[in-house]
Amino acid sequence: MDSRSKILNAASQLFLEGGGSALSVRAISKRAGLSTIGIYSHFQGKQGILDALYIEGFNLVREAMDVVPEGKANKAQVLQSCLGYLNVGEQHEAHYRLIFGESDAGYQPSEEAIEARNSAFSKLVRVAGSYLPDSSSVSERRQIALDVWAIVHGYVSISHHVTSSNDSDLDWKAMAIRVVEVQLDAARERFK
Amino acid sequence: MDSRSKILNAASQLFLEGGGSALSVRAISKRAGLSTIGIYSHFQGKQGILDALYIEGFNLVREAMDVVPEGKANKAQVLQSCLGYLNVGEQHEAHYRLIFGESDAGYQPSEEAIEARNSAFSKLVRVAGSYLPDSSSVSERRQIALDVWAIVHGYVSISHHVTSSNDSDLDWKAMAIRVVEVQLDAARERFK
DNA sequence: TTCTAATATATAACACTGTTATATATCAAT
DNA sequence: ATTGATATATAACAGTGTTATATATTAGAA
């Protein structure tokens, strides 16, 4: 295996084990059995490592929403995409925290990383937008996608931060799905 | 002014100027004109500084929602509280990012800090819950409050992270208010 | 093969970070 | 005025990301 892959594997391992705070340059290179220099020759320093994981994260989100065929979607299919998003938030907490800036206070995604985020959002625009009437404009489709995104992200984020004893077994995903459904109905009514 | 206040003022200044990444122990003590030791005698190290700012942040949120009299609230009043929350997210971005873990990857709020968060959420339970029928249970009130919180937080968080050229002048607050209103109507219908 | 050039990896240092052991200064009470 | 307690300062330690320098390693040409 080439050094680049060794580094990326080591970084992924540490990231999944301990989140962003476990990702030090020296820890990564030690796990990879290499010196620290490869992180700067094969990546652009720690920023490059975080970019790679950020892109992984948004690709997970995009793929999780990509569970319905392209074209017109019914309500259940839109909700199925939302459930995919919510599952990523639950099962890939480290990646999810990274893509929303909780893993490294200084990290700013690169242009390439932002492209991965835009690609995931475009997927959501197609899925959620396809539930609107065919005559709906692009901005209307983007609007409903933003609404859906804000809702599901809100629940994922809150669920990551509120872990009080009573609330720990709340069904965040069902709550989010219910709110999205109400919003979808309202949007279709508004644009019909 | 006593040393503790000097330190806290210096920390607040740096925090507002440059966010969490500007908050180093040495930078704080230099700004305060003191040595670093006070941060460990008057606070519990950097954790204590972050706790103080975290509490400030959730107090801002609680006060921003405390714009309607206690007791039964109408829809406009609930939405007014939500607008207060959204304004805090917009105008106190540094504090808002801190209370959702974006300022320091290692920071975990102390018990006292979590009390401030719970206090803010309790406010939201009273405000949003008071829009439900009087017969509504505590868990129903907590449920609608959680829904409202997830929605408004979702928009605040997304607005902080999505700053694409086209979307930068979107009216996030109006979008959030509209979604909350739809949800309030649905909740009242569900519980009537 | 042997030499050369380019690439890859390693080492050590620099300027940071949070923290703490030690030392000094300041102040209150006997 | 002296003692005891508290507050502040200094310096060191282990950790962080980064980079200049040095050393291997590899590829291609004579």
PDB file of C-alpha atoms in Angstrom, chain B:
ATOM      1  CA  MET B   1     -11.219  46.161  38.760  1.00  0.00           C
ATOM      2  CA  ASP B   2     -10.317  42.788  40.200  1.00  0.00           C
ATOM      3  CA  SER B   3      -8.243  40.287  38.284  1.00  0.00           C
ATOM      4  CA  ARG B   4     -11.113  37.925  37.671  1.00  0.00           C
ATOM      5  CA  SER B   5     -13.090  40.627  35.877  1.00  0.00           C
ATOM      6  CA  LYS B   6     -10.032  41.737  33.929  1.00  0.00           C
ATOM      7  CA  ILE B   7      -9.553  38.199  32.668  1.00  0.00           C
ATOM      8  CA  LEU B   8     -13.197  37.737  31.759  1.00  0.00           C
ATOM      9  CA  ASN B   9     -13.319  41.052  29.928  1.00  0.00           C
ATOM     10  CA  ALA B  10     -10.167  40.224  28.011  1.00  0.00           C
ATOM     11  CA  ALA B  11     -11.537  36.811  27.093  1.00  0.00           C
ATOM     12  CA  SER B  12     -14.838  38.308  25.924  1.00  0.00           C
ATOM     13  CA  GLN B  13     -13.040  40.883  23.802  1.00  0.00           C
ATOM     14  CA  LEU B  14     -10.840  38.324  22.077  1.00  0.00           C
ATOM     15  CA  PHE B  15     -13.777  35.955  21.658  1.00  0.00           C
ATOM     16  CA  LEU B  16     -15.906  38.598  19.933  1.00  0.00           C
ATOM     17  CA  GLU B  17     -12.982  39.731  17.799  1.00  0.00           C
ATOM     18  CA  GLY B  18     -11.812  36.364  16.575  1.00  0.00           C
ATOM     19  CA  GLY B  19     -14.076  33.607  17.827  1.00  0.00           C
ATOM     20  CA  GLY B  20     -12.922  30.545  19.686  1.00  0.00           C
ATOM     21  CA  SER B  21      -9.632  30.201  17.864  1.00  0.00           C
ATOM     22  CA  ALA B  22      -8.524  33.588  19.221  1.00  0.00           C
ATOM     23  CA  LEU B  23      -8.955  32.382  22.796  1.00  0.00           C
ATOM     24  CA  SER B  24      -5.527  31.231  23.932  1.00  0.00           C
ATOM     25  CA  VAL B  25      -4.535  31.350  27.564  1.00  0.00           C
ATOM     26  CA  ARG B  26      -1.557  33.538  26.767  1.00  0.00           C
ATOM     27  CA  ALA B  27      -3.558  35.898  24.551  1.00  0.00           C
ATOM     28  CA  ILE B  28      -6.181  36.344  27.262  1.00  0.00           C
ATOM     29  CA  SER B  29      -3.650  37.050  30.003  1.00  0.00           C
ATOM     30  CA  LYS B  30      -1.675  39.401  27.773  1.00  0.00           C
ATOM     31  CA  ARG B  31      -4.817  41.378  26.935  1.00  0.00           C
ATOM     32  CA  ALA B  32      -5.694  41.483  30.634  1.00  0.00           C
ATOM     33  CA  GLY B  33      -2.203  42.690  31.511  1.00  0.00           C
ATOM     34  CA  LEU B  34      -1.674  39.747  33.852  1.00  0.00           C
ATOM     35  CA  SER B  35       0.152  36.469  33.907  1.00  0.00           C
ATOM     36  CA  THR B  36      -1.516  33.254  32.826  1.00  0.00           C
ATOM     37  CA  ILE B  37      -1.853  31.966  36.354  1.00  0.00           C
ATOM     38  CA  GLY B  38      -5.062  33.855  37.136  1.00  0.00           C
ATOM     39  CA  ILE B  39      -6.901  31.770  34.575  1.00  0.00           C
ATOM     40  CA  TYR B  40      -6.146  28.760  36.767  1.00  0.00           C
ATOM     41  CA  SER B  41      -6.737  30.360  40.155  1.00  0.00           C
ATOM     42  CA  HIS B  42      -9.867  32.376  39.313  1.00  0.00           C
ATOM     43  CA  PHE B  43     -11.215  29.934  36.718  1.00  0.00           C
ATOM     44  CA  GLN B  44     -10.662  26.258  36.112  1.00  0.00           C
ATOM     45  CA  GLY B  45      -8.229  26.818  33.283  1.00  0.00           C
ATOM     46  CA  LYS B  46      -9.409  27.335  29.760  1.00  0.00           C
ATOM     47  CA  GLN B  47     -12.388  25.080  30.471  1.00  0.00           C
ATOM     48  CA  GLY B  48     -13.579  27.644  32.999  1.00  0.00           C
ATOM     49  CA  ILE B  49     -13.263  30.493  30.519  1.00  0.00           C
ATOM     50  CA  LEU B  50     -15.248  28.554  27.920  1.00  0.00           C
ATOM     51  CA  ASP B  51     -17.852  27.672  30.552  1.00  0.00           C
ATOM     52  CA  ALA B  52     -18.310  31.343  31.394  1.00  0.00           C
ATOM     53  CA  LEU B  53     -18.801  32.241  27.736  1.00  0.00           C
ATOM     54  CA  TYR B  54     -21.050  29.220  27.197  1.00  0.00           C
ATOM     55  CA  ILE B  55     -23.275  30.384  30.036  1.00  0.00           C
ATOM     56  CA  GLU B  56     -23.279  33.882  28.554  1.00  0.00           C
ATOM     57  CA  GLY B  57     -24.376  32.374  25.251  1.00  0.00           C
ATOM     58  CA  PHE B  58     -27.327  30.411  26.599  1.00  0.00           C
ATOM     59  CA  ASN B  59     -28.348  33.328  28.774  1.00  0.00           C
ATOM     60  CA  LEU B  60     -28.478  35.462  25.631  1.00  0.00           C
ATOM     61  CA  VAL B  61     -30.734  32.836  24.064  1.00  0.00           C
ATOM     62  CA  ARG B  62     -32.993  32.615  27.103  1.00  0.00           C
ATOM     63  CA  GLU B  63     -33.325  36.373  27.420  1.00  0.00           C
ATOM     64  CA  ALA B  64     -33.989  36.738  23.695  1.00  0.00           C
ATOM     65  CA  MET B  65     -36.921  34.344  24.002  1.00  0.00           C
ATOM     66  CA  ASP B  66     -38.180  36.069  27.137  1.00  0.00           C
ATOM     67  CA  VAL B  67     -40.041  38.774  25.268  1.00  0.00           C
ATOM     68  CA  VAL B  68     -43.592  37.641  26.000  1.00  0.00           C
ATOM     69  CA  PRO B  69     -45.365  37.621  29.362  1.00  0.00           C
ATOM     70  CA  GLU B  70     -45.619  34.307  31.165  1.00  0.00           C
ATOM     71  CA  GLY B  71     -48.933  32.606  30.746  1.00  0.00           C
ATOM     72  CA  LYS B  72     -50.887  31.740  27.645  1.00  0.00           C
ATOM     73  CA  ALA B  73     -49.207  32.926  24.455  1.00  0.00           C
ATOM     74  CA  ASN B  74     -50.755  33.446  21.057  1.00  0.00           C
ATOM     75  CA  LYS B  75     -49.088  32.416  17.847  1.00  0.00           C
ATOM     76  CA  ALA B  76     -47.528  35.819  17.173  1.00  0.00           C
ATOM     77  CA  GLN B  77     -45.946  35.792  20.607  1.00  0.00           C
ATOM     78  CA  VAL B  78     -44.437  32.353  20.136  1.00  0.00           C
ATOM     79  CA  LEU B  79     -43.058  33.459  16.799  1.00  0.00           C
ATOM     80  CA  GLN B  80     -41.688  36.574  18.466  1.00  0.00           C
ATOM     81  CA  SER B  81     -39.739  34.372  20.851  1.00  0.00           C
ATOM     82  CA  CYS B  82     -38.415  32.378  17.925  1.00  0.00           C
ATOM     83  CA  LEU B  83     -37.348  35.581  16.233  1.00  0.00           C
ATOM     84  CA  GLY B  84     -35.437  36.469  19.384  1.00  0.00           C
ATOM     85  CA  TYR B  85     -33.601  33.165  19.178  1.00  0.00           C
ATOM     86  CA  LEU B  86     -32.834  33.703  15.495  1.00  0.00           C
ATOM     87  CA  ASN B  87     -31.535  37.199  16.194  1.00  0.00           C
ATOM     88  CA  VAL B  88     -29.101  35.826  18.739  1.00  0.00           C
ATOM     89  CA  GLY B  89     -27.870  33.324  16.190  1.00  0.00           C
ATOM     90  CA  GLU B  90     -27.323  36.123  13.720  1.00  0.00           C
ATOM     91  CA  GLN B  91     -25.894  38.789  15.994  1.00  0.00           C
ATOM     92  CA  HIS B  92     -23.924  36.666  18.450  1.00  0.00           C
ATOM     93  CA  GLU B  93     -22.383  34.188  16.075  1.00  0.00           C
ATOM     94  CA  ALA B  94     -19.324  33.552  18.239  1.00  0.00           C
ATOM     95  CA  HIS B  95     -21.406  32.674  21.290  1.00  0.00           C
ATOM     96  CA  TYR B  96     -23.766  30.606  19.192  1.00  0.00           C
ATOM     97  CA  ARG B  97     -20.966  28.606  17.646  1.00  0.00           C
ATOM     98  CA  LEU B  98     -19.512  27.997  21.091  1.00  0.00           C
ATOM     99  CA  ILE B  99     -22.708  26.603  22.569  1.00  0.00           C
ATOM    100  CA  PHE B 100     -22.887  24.143  19.702  1.00  0.00           C
ATOM    101  CA  GLY B 101     -19.321  22.960  19.983  1.00  0.00           C
ATOM    102  CA  GLU B 102     -17.702  24.769  17.091  1.00  0.00           C
ATOM    103  CA  SER B 103     -15.226  26.812  19.093  1.00  0.00           C
ATOM    104  CA  ASP B 104     -13.111  24.113  20.699  1.00  0.00           C
ATOM    105  CA  ALA B 105     -13.106  20.478  19.685  1.00  0.00           C
ATOM    106  CA  GLY B 106     -12.234  19.326  23.195  1.00  0.00           C
ATOM    107  CA  TYR B 107     -14.661  21.494  25.163  1.00  0.00           C
ATOM    108  CA  GLN B 108     -17.437  19.833  27.134  1.00  0.00           C
ATOM    109  CA  PRO B 109     -19.746  22.123  29.117  1.00  0.00           C
ATOM    110  CA  SER B 110     -19.632  21.723  32.882  1.00  0.00           C
ATOM    111  CA  GLU B 111     -22.683  20.845  34.937  1.00  0.00           C
ATOM    112  CA  GLU B 112     -23.229  24.495  35.757  1.00  0.00           C
ATOM    113  CA  ALA B 113     -23.026  25.373  32.070  1.00  0.00           C
ATOM    114  CA  ILE B 114     -25.525  22.662  31.208  1.00  0.00           C
ATOM    115  CA  GLU B 115     -27.872  24.192  33.775  1.00  0.00           C
ATOM    116  CA  ALA B 116     -27.817  27.416  31.770  1.00  0.00           C
ATOM    117  CA  ARG B 117     -28.713  25.434  28.670  1.00  0.00           C
ATOM    118  CA  ASN B 118     -31.547  23.665  30.473  1.00  0.00           C
ATOM    119  CA  SER B 119     -32.807  26.982  31.762  1.00  0.00           C
ATOM    120  CA  ALA B 120     -33.006  28.342  28.223  1.00  0.00           C
ATOM    121  CA  PHE B 121     -34.800  25.231  27.048  1.00  0.00           C
ATOM    122  CA  SER B 122     -37.248  25.466  29.950  1.00  0.00           C
ATOM    123  CA  LYS B 123     -38.108  28.952  28.778  1.00  0.00           C
ATOM    124  CA  LEU B 124     -38.866  27.569  25.350  1.00  0.00           C
ATOM    125  CA  VAL B 125     -41.013  24.812  26.849  1.00  0.00           C
ATOM    126  CA  ARG B 126     -43.096  27.418  28.674  1.00  0.00           C
ATOM    127  CA  VAL B 127     -43.455  29.679  25.648  1.00  0.00           C
ATOM    128  CA  ALA B 128     -44.140  27.047  23.000  1.00  0.00           C
ATOM    129  CA  GLY B 129     -46.085  24.850  25.396  1.00  0.00           C
ATOM    130  CA  SER B 130     -48.404  27.687  26.306  1.00  0.00           C
ATOM    131  CA  TYR B 131     -49.624  27.725  22.711  1.00  0.00           C
ATOM    132  CA  LEU B 132     -50.986  24.202  23.123  1.00  0.00           C
ATOM    133  CA  PRO B 133     -54.373  23.519  24.738  1.00  0.00           C
ATOM    134  CA  ASP B 134     -54.351  23.909  28.518  1.00  0.00           C
ATOM    135  CA  SER B 135     -54.899  20.192  28.901  1.00  0.00           C
ATOM    136  CA  SER B 136     -51.599  19.398  27.169  1.00  0.00           C
ATOM    137  CA  SER B 137     -49.182  17.272  29.140  1.00  0.00           C
ATOM    138  CA  VAL B 138     -45.648  18.214  30.073  1.00  0.00           C
ATOM    139  CA  SER B 139     -44.228  15.785  27.567  1.00  0.00           C
ATOM    140  CA  GLU B 140     -46.382  17.279  24.837  1.00  0.00           C
ATOM    141  CA  ARG B 141     -45.099  20.728  25.731  1.00  0.00           C
ATOM    142  CA  ARG B 142     -41.544  19.477  25.753  1.00  0.00           C
ATOM    143  CA  GLN B 143     -42.166  17.855  22.404  1.00  0.00           C
ATOM    144  CA  ILE B 144     -43.336  21.017  20.677  1.00  0.00           C
ATOM    145  CA  ALA B 145     -40.470  22.928  22.277  1.00  0.00           C
ATOM    146  CA  LEU B 146     -37.971  20.397  20.955  1.00  0.00           C
ATOM    147  CA  ASP B 147     -39.497  20.681  17.504  1.00  0.00           C
ATOM    148  CA  VAL B 148     -39.284  24.454  17.553  1.00  0.00           C
ATOM    149  CA  TRP B 149     -35.741  24.340  18.871  1.00  0.00           C
ATOM    150  CA  ALA B 150     -34.596  21.910  16.192  1.00  0.00           C
ATOM    151  CA  ILE B 151     -36.118  24.065  13.480  1.00  0.00           C
ATOM    152  CA  VAL B 152     -34.736  27.432  14.532  1.00  0.00           C
ATOM    153  CA  HIS B 153     -31.368  25.936  15.401  1.00  0.00           C
ATOM    154  CA  GLY B 154     -31.267  24.194  12.042  1.00  0.00           C
ATOM    155  CA  TYR B 155     -31.655  27.478  10.201  1.00  0.00           C
ATOM    156  CA  VAL B 156     -29.148  29.318  12.376  1.00  0.00           C
ATOM    157  CA  SER B 157     -26.570  26.580  11.952  1.00  0.00           C
ATOM    158  CA  ILE B 158     -27.077  26.223   8.209  1.00  0.00           C
ATOM    159  CA  SER B 159     -26.877  29.995   7.787  1.00  0.00           C
ATOM    160  CA  HIS B 160     -23.528  29.975   9.560  1.00  0.00           C
ATOM    161  CA  HIS B 161     -22.126  27.277   7.308  1.00  0.00           C
ATOM    162  CA  VAL B 162     -23.640  27.944   3.912  1.00  0.00           C
ATOM    163  CA  THR B 163     -22.322  31.228   2.649  1.00  0.00           C
ATOM    164  CA  SER B 164     -22.388  30.609  -1.077  1.00  0.00           C
ATOM    165  CA  SER B 165     -22.440  33.737  -3.212  1.00  0.00           C
ATOM    166  CA  ASN B 166     -26.080  33.350  -4.178  1.00  0.00           C
ATOM    167  CA  ASP B 167     -27.423  32.392  -0.800  1.00  0.00           C
ATOM    168  CA  SER B 168     -25.644  34.975   1.286  1.00  0.00           C
ATOM    169  CA  ASP B 169     -28.549  37.375   1.266  1.00  0.00           C
ATOM    170  CA  LEU B 170     -31.253  34.820   1.934  1.00  0.00           C
ATOM    171  CA  ASP B 171     -33.711  35.718   4.677  1.00  0.00           C
ATOM    172  CA  TRP B 172     -33.002  32.763   6.942  1.00  0.00           C
ATOM    173  CA  LYS B 173     -35.018  34.179   9.778  1.00  0.00           C
ATOM    174  CA  ALA B 174     -38.173  34.591   7.711  1.00  0.00           C
ATOM    175  CA  MET B 175     -37.751  31.059   6.389  1.00  0.00           C
ATOM    176  CA  ALA B 176     -37.456  29.658   9.884  1.00  0.00           C
ATOM    177  CA  ILE B 177     -40.432  31.615  11.182  1.00  0.00           C
ATOM    178  CA  ARG B 178     -42.590  30.363   8.331  1.00  0.00           C
ATOM    179  CA  VAL B 179     -41.659  26.725   9.027  1.00  0.00           C
ATOM    180  CA  VAL B 180     -42.254  27.130  12.757  1.00  0.00           C
ATOM    181  CA  GLU B 181     -45.675  28.649  12.098  1.00  0.00           C
ATOM    182  CA  VAL B 182     -46.696  25.688   9.962  1.00  0.00           C
ATOM    183  CA  GLN B 183     -45.517  23.360  12.684  1.00  0.00           C
ATOM    184  CA  LEU B 184     -47.372  25.227  15.423  1.00  0.00           C
ATOM    185  CA  ASP B 185     -50.603  24.946  13.471  1.00  0.00           C
ATOM    186  CA  ALA B 186     -50.064  21.234  12.948  1.00  0.00           C
ATOM    187  CA  ALA B 187     -49.245  20.637  16.594  1.00  0.00           C
ATOM    188  CA  ARG B 188     -52.343  22.444  17.787  1.00  0.00           C
ATOM    189  CA  GLU B 189     -54.426  20.446  15.344  1.00  0.00           C
ATOM    190  CA  ARG B 190     -52.809  17.222  16.520  1.00  0.00           C
ATOM    191  CA  PHE B 191     -53.391  17.867  20.208  1.00  0.00           C
ATOM    192  CA  LYS B 192     -56.784  19.542  20.122  1.00  0.00           C
TER     193      LYS B 192
END
